[in-house]
Coordinates of C-alpha atoms in Angstrom, one line a residue:
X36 CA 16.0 24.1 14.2
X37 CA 17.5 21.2 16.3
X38 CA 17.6 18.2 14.4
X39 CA 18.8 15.7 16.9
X40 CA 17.5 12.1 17.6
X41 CA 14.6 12.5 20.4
X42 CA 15.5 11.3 23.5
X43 CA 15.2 7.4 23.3
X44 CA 15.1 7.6 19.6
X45 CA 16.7 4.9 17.5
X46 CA 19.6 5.9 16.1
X47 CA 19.6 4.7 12.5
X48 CA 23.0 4.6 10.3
X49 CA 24.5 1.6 7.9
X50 CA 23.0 -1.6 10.4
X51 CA 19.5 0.2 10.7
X52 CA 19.8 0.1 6.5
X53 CA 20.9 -2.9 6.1
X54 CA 18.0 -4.5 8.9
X55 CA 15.2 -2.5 7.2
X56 CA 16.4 -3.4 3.9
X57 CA 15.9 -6.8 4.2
X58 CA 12.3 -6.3 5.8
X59 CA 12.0 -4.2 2.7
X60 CA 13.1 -7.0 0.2
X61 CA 10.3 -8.8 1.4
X62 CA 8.0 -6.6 0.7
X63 CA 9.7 -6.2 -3.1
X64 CA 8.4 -9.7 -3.3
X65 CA 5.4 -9.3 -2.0
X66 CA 4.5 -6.6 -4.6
X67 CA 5.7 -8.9 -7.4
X68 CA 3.6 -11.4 -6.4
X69 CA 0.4 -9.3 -5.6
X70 CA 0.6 -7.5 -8.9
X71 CA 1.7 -10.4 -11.1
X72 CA -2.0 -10.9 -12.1
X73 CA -1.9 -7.5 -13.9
X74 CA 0.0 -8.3 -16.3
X75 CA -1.8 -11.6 -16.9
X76 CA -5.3 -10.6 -16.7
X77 CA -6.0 -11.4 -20.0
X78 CA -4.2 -14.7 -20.0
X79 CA -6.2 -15.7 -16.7
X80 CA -9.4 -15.3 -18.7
X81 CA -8.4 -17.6 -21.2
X82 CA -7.0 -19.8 -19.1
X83 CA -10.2 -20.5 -16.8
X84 CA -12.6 -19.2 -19.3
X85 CA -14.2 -16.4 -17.1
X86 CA -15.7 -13.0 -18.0
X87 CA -14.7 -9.3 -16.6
X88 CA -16.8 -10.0 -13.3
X89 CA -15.2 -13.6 -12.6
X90 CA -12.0 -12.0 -13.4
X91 CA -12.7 -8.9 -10.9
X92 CA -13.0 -11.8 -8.5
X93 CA -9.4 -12.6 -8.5
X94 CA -8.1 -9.3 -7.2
X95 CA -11.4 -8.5 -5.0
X96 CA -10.7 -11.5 -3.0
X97 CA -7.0 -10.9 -3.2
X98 CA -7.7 -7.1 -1.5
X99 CA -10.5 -8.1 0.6
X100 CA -8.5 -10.8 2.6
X101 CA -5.5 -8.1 2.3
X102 CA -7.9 -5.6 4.0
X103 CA -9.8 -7.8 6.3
X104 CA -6.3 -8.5 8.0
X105 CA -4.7 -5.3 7.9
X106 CA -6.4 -4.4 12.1
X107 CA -5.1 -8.7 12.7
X108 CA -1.8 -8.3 11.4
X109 CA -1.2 -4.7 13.5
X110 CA -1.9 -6.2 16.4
X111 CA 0.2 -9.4 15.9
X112 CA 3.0 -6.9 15.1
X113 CA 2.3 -4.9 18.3
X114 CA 2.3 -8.2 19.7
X115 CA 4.7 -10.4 18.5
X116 CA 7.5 -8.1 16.8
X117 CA 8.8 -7.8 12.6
X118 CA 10.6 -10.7 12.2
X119 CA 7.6 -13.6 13.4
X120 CA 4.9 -11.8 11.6
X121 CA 7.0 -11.6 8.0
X122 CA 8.6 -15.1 8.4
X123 CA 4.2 -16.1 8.6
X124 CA 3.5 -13.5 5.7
X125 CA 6.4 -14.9 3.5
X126 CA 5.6 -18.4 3.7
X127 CA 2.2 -17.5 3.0
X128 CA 2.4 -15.4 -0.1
X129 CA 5.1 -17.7 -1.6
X130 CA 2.8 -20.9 -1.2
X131 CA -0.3 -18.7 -2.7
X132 CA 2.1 -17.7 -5.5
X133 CA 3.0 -21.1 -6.5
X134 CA -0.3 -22.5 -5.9
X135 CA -1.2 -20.0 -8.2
X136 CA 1.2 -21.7 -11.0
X137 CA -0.4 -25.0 -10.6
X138 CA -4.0 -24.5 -10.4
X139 CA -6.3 -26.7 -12.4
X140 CA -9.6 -24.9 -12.0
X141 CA -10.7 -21.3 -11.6
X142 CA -11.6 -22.3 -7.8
X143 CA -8.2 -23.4 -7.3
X144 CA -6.7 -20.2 -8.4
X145 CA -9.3 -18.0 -6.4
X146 CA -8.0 -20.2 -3.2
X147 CA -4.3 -19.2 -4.2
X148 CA -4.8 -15.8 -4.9
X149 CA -6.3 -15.5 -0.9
X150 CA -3.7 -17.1 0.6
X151 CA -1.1 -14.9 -1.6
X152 CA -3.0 -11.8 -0.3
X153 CA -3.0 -13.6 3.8
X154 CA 0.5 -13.2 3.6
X155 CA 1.3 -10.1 1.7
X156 CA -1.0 -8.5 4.1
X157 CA 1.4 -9.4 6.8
X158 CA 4.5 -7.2 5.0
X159 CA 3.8 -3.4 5.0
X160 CA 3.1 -3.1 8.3
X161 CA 5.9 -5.1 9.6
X162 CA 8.2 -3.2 7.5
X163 CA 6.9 0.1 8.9
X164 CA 7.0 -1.0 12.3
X165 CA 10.4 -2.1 11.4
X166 CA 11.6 1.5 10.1
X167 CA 10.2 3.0 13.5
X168 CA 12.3 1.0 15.5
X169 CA 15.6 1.3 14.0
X170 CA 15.3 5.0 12.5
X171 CA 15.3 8.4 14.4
X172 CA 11.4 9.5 14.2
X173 CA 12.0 12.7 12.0
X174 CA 12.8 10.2 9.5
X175 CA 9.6 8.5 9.2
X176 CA 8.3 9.9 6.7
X177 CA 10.9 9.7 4.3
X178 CA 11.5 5.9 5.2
X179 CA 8.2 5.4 4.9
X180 CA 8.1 6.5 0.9
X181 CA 11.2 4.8 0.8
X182 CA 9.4 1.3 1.9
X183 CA 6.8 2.6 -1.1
X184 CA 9.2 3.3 -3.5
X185 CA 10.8 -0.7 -3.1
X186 CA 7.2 -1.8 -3.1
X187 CA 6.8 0.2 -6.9
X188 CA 10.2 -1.4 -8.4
X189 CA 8.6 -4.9 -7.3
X190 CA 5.3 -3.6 -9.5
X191 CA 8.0 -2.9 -12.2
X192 CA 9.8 -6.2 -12.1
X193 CA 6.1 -8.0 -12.8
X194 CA 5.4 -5.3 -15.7
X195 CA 8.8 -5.8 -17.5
X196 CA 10.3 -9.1 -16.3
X197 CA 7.5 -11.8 -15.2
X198 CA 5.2 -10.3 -18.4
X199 CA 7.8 -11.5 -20.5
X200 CA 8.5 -14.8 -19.0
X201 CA 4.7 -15.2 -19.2
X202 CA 4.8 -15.0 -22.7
X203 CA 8.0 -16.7 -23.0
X204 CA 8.2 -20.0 -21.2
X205 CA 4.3 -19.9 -20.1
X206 CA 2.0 -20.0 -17.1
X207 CA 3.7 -22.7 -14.6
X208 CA 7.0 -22.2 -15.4
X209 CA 7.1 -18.2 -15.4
X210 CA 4.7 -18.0 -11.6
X211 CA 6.4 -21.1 -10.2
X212 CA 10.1 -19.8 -11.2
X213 CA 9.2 -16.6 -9.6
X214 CA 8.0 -18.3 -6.5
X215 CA 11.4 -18.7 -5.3
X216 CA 12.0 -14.9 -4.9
X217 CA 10.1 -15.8 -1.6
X218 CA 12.3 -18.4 -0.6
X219 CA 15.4 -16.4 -1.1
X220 CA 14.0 -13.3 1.0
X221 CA 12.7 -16.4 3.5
X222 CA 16.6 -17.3 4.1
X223 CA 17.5 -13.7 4.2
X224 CA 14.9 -12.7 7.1
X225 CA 15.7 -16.0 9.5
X226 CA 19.2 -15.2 9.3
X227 CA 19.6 -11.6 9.4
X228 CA 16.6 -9.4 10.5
X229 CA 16.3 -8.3 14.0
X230 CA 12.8 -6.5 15.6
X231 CA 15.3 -3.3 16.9
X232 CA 18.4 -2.1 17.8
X233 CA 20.7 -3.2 20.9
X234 CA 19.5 -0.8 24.1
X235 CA 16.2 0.0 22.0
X236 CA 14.0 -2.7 23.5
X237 CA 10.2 -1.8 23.7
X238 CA 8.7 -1.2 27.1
X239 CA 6.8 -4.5 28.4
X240 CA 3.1 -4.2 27.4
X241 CA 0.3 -6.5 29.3
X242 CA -1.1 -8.6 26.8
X243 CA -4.7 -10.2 28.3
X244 CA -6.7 -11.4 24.8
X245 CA -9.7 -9.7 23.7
X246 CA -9.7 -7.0 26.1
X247 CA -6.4 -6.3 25.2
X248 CA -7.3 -6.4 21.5
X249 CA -10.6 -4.5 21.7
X250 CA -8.3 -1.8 23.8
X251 CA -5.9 -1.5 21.3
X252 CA -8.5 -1.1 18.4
X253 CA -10.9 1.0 20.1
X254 CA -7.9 3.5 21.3
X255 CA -6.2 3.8 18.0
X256 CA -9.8 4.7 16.1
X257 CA -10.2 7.5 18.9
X258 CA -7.4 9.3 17.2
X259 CA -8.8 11.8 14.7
X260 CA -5.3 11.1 13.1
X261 CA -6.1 7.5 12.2
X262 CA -9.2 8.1 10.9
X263 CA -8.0 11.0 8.7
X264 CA -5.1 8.8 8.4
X265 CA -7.4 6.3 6.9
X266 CA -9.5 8.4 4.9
X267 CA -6.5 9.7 3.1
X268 CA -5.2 6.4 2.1
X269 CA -8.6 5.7 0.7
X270 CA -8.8 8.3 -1.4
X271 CA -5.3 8.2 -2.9
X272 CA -4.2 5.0 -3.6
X273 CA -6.9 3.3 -5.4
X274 CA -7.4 5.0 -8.6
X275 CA -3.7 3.9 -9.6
X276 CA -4.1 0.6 -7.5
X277 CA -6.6 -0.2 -9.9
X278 CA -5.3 0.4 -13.2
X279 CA -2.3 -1.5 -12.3
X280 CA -3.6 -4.3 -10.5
X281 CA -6.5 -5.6 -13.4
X282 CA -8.0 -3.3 -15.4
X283 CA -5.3 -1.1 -17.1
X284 CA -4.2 -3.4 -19.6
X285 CA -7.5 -4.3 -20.9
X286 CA -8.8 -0.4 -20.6
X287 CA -5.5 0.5 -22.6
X288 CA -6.0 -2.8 -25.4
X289 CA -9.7 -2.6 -25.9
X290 CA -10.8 0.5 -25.0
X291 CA -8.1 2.6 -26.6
X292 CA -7.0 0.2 -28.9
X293 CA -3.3 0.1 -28.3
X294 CA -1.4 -2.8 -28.7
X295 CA -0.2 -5.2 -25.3
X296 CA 3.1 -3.7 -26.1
X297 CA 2.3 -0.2 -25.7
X298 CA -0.2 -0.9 -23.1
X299 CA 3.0 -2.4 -21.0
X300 CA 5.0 0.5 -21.8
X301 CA 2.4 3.0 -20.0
X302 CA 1.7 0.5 -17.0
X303 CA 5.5 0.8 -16.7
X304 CA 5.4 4.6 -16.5
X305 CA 3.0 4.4 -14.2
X306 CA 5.4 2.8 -11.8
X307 CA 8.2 4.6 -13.0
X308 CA 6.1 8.0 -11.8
X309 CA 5.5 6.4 -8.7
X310 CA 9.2 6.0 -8.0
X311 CA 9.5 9.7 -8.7
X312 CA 7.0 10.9 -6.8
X313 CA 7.3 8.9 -3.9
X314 CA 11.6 10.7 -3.1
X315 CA 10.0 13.8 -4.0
X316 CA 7.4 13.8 -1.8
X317 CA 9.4 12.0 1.3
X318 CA 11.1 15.0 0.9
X319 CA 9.1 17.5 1.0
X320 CA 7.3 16.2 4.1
X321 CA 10.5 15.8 5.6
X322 CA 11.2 19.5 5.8
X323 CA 7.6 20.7 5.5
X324 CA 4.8 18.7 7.3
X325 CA 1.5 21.1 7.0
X326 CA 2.4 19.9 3.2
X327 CA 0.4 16.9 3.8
X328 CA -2.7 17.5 3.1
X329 CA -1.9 20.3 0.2
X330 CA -0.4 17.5 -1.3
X331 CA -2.9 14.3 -0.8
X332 CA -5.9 16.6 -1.8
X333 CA -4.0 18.3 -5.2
X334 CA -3.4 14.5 -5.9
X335 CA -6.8 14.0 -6.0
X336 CA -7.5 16.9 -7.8
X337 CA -5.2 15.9 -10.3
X338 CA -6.1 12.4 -10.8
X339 CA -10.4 12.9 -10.8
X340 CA -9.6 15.7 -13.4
X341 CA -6.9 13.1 -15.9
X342 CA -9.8 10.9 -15.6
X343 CA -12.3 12.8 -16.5
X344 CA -10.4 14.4 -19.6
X345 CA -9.4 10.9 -20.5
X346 CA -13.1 9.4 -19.7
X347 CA -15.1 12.8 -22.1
X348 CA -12.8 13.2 -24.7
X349 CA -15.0 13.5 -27.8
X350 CA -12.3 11.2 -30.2
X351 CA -13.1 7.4 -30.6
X352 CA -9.6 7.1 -28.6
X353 CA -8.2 9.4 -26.5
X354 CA -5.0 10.9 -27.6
X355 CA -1.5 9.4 -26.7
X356 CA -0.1 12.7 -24.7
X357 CA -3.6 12.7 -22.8
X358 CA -2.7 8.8 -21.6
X359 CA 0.8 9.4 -20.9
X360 CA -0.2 12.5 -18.3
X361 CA -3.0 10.3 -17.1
X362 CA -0.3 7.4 -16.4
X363 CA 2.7 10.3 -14.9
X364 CA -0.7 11.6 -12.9
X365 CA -1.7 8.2 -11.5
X366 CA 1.8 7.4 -9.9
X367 CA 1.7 10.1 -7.5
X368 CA -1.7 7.7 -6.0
X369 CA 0.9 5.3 -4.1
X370 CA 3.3 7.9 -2.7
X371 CA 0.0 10.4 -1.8
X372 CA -1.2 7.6 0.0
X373 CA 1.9 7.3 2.1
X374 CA 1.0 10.2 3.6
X375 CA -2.1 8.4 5.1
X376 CA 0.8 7.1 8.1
X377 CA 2.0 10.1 8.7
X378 CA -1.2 11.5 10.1
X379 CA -1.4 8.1 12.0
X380 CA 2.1 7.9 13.0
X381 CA 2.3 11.3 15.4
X382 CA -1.2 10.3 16.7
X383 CA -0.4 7.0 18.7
X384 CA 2.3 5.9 21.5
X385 CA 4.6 3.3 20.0
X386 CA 3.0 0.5 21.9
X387 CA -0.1 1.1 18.9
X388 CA 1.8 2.2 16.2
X389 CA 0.9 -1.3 14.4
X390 CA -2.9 -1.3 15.1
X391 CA -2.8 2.7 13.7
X392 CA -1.1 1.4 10.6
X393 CA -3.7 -1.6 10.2
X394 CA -6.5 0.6 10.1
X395 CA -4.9 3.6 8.0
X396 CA -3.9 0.6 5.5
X397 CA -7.4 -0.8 5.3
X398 CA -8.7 2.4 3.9
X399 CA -7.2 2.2 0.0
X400 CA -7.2 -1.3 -0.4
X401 CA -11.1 -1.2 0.6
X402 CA -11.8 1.1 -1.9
X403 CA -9.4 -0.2 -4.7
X404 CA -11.3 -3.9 -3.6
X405 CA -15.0 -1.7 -4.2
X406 CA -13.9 -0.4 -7.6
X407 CA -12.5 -3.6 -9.0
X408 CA -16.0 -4.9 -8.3
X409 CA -17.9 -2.2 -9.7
X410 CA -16.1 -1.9 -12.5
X411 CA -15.9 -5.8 -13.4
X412 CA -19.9 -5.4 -13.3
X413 CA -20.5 -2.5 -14.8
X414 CA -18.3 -3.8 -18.0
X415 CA -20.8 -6.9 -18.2
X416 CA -23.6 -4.7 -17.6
X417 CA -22.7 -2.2 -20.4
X418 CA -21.3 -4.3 -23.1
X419 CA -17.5 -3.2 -21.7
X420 CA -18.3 0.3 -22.1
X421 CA -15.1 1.4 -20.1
X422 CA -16.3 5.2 -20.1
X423 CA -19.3 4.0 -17.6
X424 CA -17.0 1.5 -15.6
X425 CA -14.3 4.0 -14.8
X426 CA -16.6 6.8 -13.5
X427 CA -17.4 4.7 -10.3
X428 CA -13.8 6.7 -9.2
X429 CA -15.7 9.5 -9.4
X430 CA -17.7 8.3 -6.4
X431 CA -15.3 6.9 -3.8
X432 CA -13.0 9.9 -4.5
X433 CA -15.8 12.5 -3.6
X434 CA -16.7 10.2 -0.5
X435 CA -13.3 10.2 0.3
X436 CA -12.6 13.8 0.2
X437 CA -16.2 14.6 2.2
X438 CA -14.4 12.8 5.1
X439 CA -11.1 14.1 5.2
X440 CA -12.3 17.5 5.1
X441 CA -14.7 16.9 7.7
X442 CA -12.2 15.2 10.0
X443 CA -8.5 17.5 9.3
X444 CA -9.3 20.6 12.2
X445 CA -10.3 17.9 14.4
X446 CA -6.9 16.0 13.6
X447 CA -4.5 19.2 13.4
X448 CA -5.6 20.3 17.1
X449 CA -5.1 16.8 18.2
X450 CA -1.9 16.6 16.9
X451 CA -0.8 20.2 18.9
X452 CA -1.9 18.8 21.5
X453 CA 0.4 15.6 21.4
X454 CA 3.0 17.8 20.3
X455 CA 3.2 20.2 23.4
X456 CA 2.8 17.1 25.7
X457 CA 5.7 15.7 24.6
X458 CA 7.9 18.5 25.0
X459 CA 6.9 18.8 28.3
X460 CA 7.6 15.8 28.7
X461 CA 11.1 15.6 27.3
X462 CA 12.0 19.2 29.5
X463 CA 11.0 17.1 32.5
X464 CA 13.2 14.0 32.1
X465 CA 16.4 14.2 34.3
X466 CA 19.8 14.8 32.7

């Protein structure tokens, strides 16, 4: 097989690694930040003296701004390039995160935690945009779980490090001393990152407001690769975006009646699984794409069926090897979830690839955003029966799975099609 750059393809190598890593530090950050309140769930509800549901609210306002400006945010990237669009995210999140340190009231928190998820919404996609334009396009996939895998070491710096500094120097000083991660990444981007390569300039695009936007939007959902795209993302990433985001710790402290310590310890191999799975399946997708969807569906599989052991088991608390596979199970979610953009990423010219990646990213965060809520309700409504709460997965998961197997013959044919176009394309182009 001939495993040259396309024609016109970036051509990657030490600068392309050193641009995209900074785009990915800024991400790291943004992951830190986002899942700080994880590891201080508890302490929030003392803190403001709120139940499960007003808790819930913290991270369901968090996602739904996150989600509500995923389609925004791809279009400002289309638009207005990397670097503009992750300066705006990073001053964003770094004032939410600090706001967050100083907040008086729970409604002053709640106003901290949307403007922390404003900007990290403005990260991801900007980052992949970022590894399109300065990496040959065989290597999207693996870059992409590579952007993943820096986003999971950020989850595991606010497990290990900011959950101790939490507990050690307290609430202000351990979210406000962490807020300058964001001004350190700030100095790093202004300086250093550039939107692409020397000789690698994107072709002009008109630009004419809302037509332009509703063009952009409506052409990118006529891909049966960004819905599937989307669909995919939904179903994977939310069962572990929950657990880590809220409601592991308390599932793991009250439910199965482990102490804070141990409860850390699994949150961490949660990530630590995630870090795994995301280089092996880069990997494998690399050299073998029909092993996409295998790979997102046996996730699924996999997770729905650790829950559902975990959830029935007849004891009063399930078993310690039966939560450790659960939490090696759940970190394949983020890097299954990945593979979400590379069904989007073959489906639409490079002038859309940020509007494709919006909408592909909307899908987990809406339903990780659904199942914080129901499950922050059904806890009041049960008397914190966690058995009840966590089988709303059940639901999204078999929704999810309805769609992508409705929409994948639809997508595959698409995706010939593309594929044959553009080789006819490239046999045409004069030497």
């Amino acid at each position: 097989m001939n495993r040259s750059p396309l024609p016109g393809d970036p051509p990657g190598g030490r600068r392309a690694m050193a641009v995209w890593g900074i785009g990915v530090s800024v991400y790291f950050v943004a992951v830190i930040f986002r899942t700080s309140l994880g590891v201080a769930g508890l302490d929030a509800a003392e803190r403001f003296h709120v139940n499960a549901s007003a808790l819930s609210t913290f991270s369901i306002l968090q996602l739904l701004v996150y989600a509500g400006m995923q389609i925004p945010v791809g279009l400002l990237v289309d638009r207005l390039g990397t670097k503009k669009v992750l300066t705006l995210g990073v001053v964003l999140f770094t004032a939410g995160q600090l706001g967050f340190a100083f907040s008086p009231s729970y409604g002053t928190a709640l106003a901290s935690r949307a403007l922390l998820g404003c900007g990290d919404a403005m990260t991801f996609i900007s980052v992949l945009r970022l590894g399109t334009r300065w990496f040959p396009a065989r290597r999207g996939p693996l870059v992409a779980q590579l952007a993943g895998l820096a986003g999971m070491a950020g989850n595991l710096v606010s497990t290990l490090v900011l959950a101790r500094l939490l507990h050690g120097i307290g609430w202000t000083a351990a979210f406000a001393g962490s807020s300058l991660a964001g001004v350190v990444v700030l100095v790093l981007l202004l300086l250093f990152l550039k939107d692409h390569p020397e000789g690698h300039e994107p072709e002009p695009f008109p630009h004419r407001g809302a037509a332009y936007v509703r063009r952009q939007i409506a052409a990118s959902w006529r891909e049966p690769g960004t819905r599937l795209g989307l669909w995919v993302h939904f179903t994977t990433q939310f069962p572990a975006m929950v657990f880590l985001l809220l409601w592991g710790l308390p599932f793991l402290v009250e439910a199965q009646g482990l102490s804070r310590a141990v409860a850390g310890e699994l949150l961490t191999l949660v990530v630590l699984s995630n870090m795994v799975f995301g280089l092996v399946y880069g990997q494998i997708v690399a050299r073998h794409h029909a092993a996409r969807l295998p790979l997102a569906l046996g996730t699924v599989a996999a997770t729905a069926l650790l829950w559902a052991g975990t959830l029935a088991y007849p004891g009063e608390h399930a078993p310690m090897w039966l939560l450790i596979v659960l939490c090696v199970v759940l970190g394949s979610c983020g890097p299954a979830s990945m593979l979400g953009f590379d069904f989007a990423r073959p489906a639409n010219p490079p002038e859309r690839q940020g509007t494709a990646s919006g909408i592909t990213n909307m899908g987990g965060f809406v339903a990780s955003m659904t199942t914080l809520f129901a499950v922050g309700v059904l806890l009041d409504a049960t008397g914190d029966n966690y058995t009840v709460a966590f089988s709303s997965v059940f639901v999204l998961q078999a929704l999810g799975v309805s769609q992508i197997l409705r929409l994948r013959r639809r997508a595959a044919r698409r995706e010939r099609e593309r594929l044959v176009a553009s080789r006819v394309e490239t046999v045409h182009v004069p030497a």
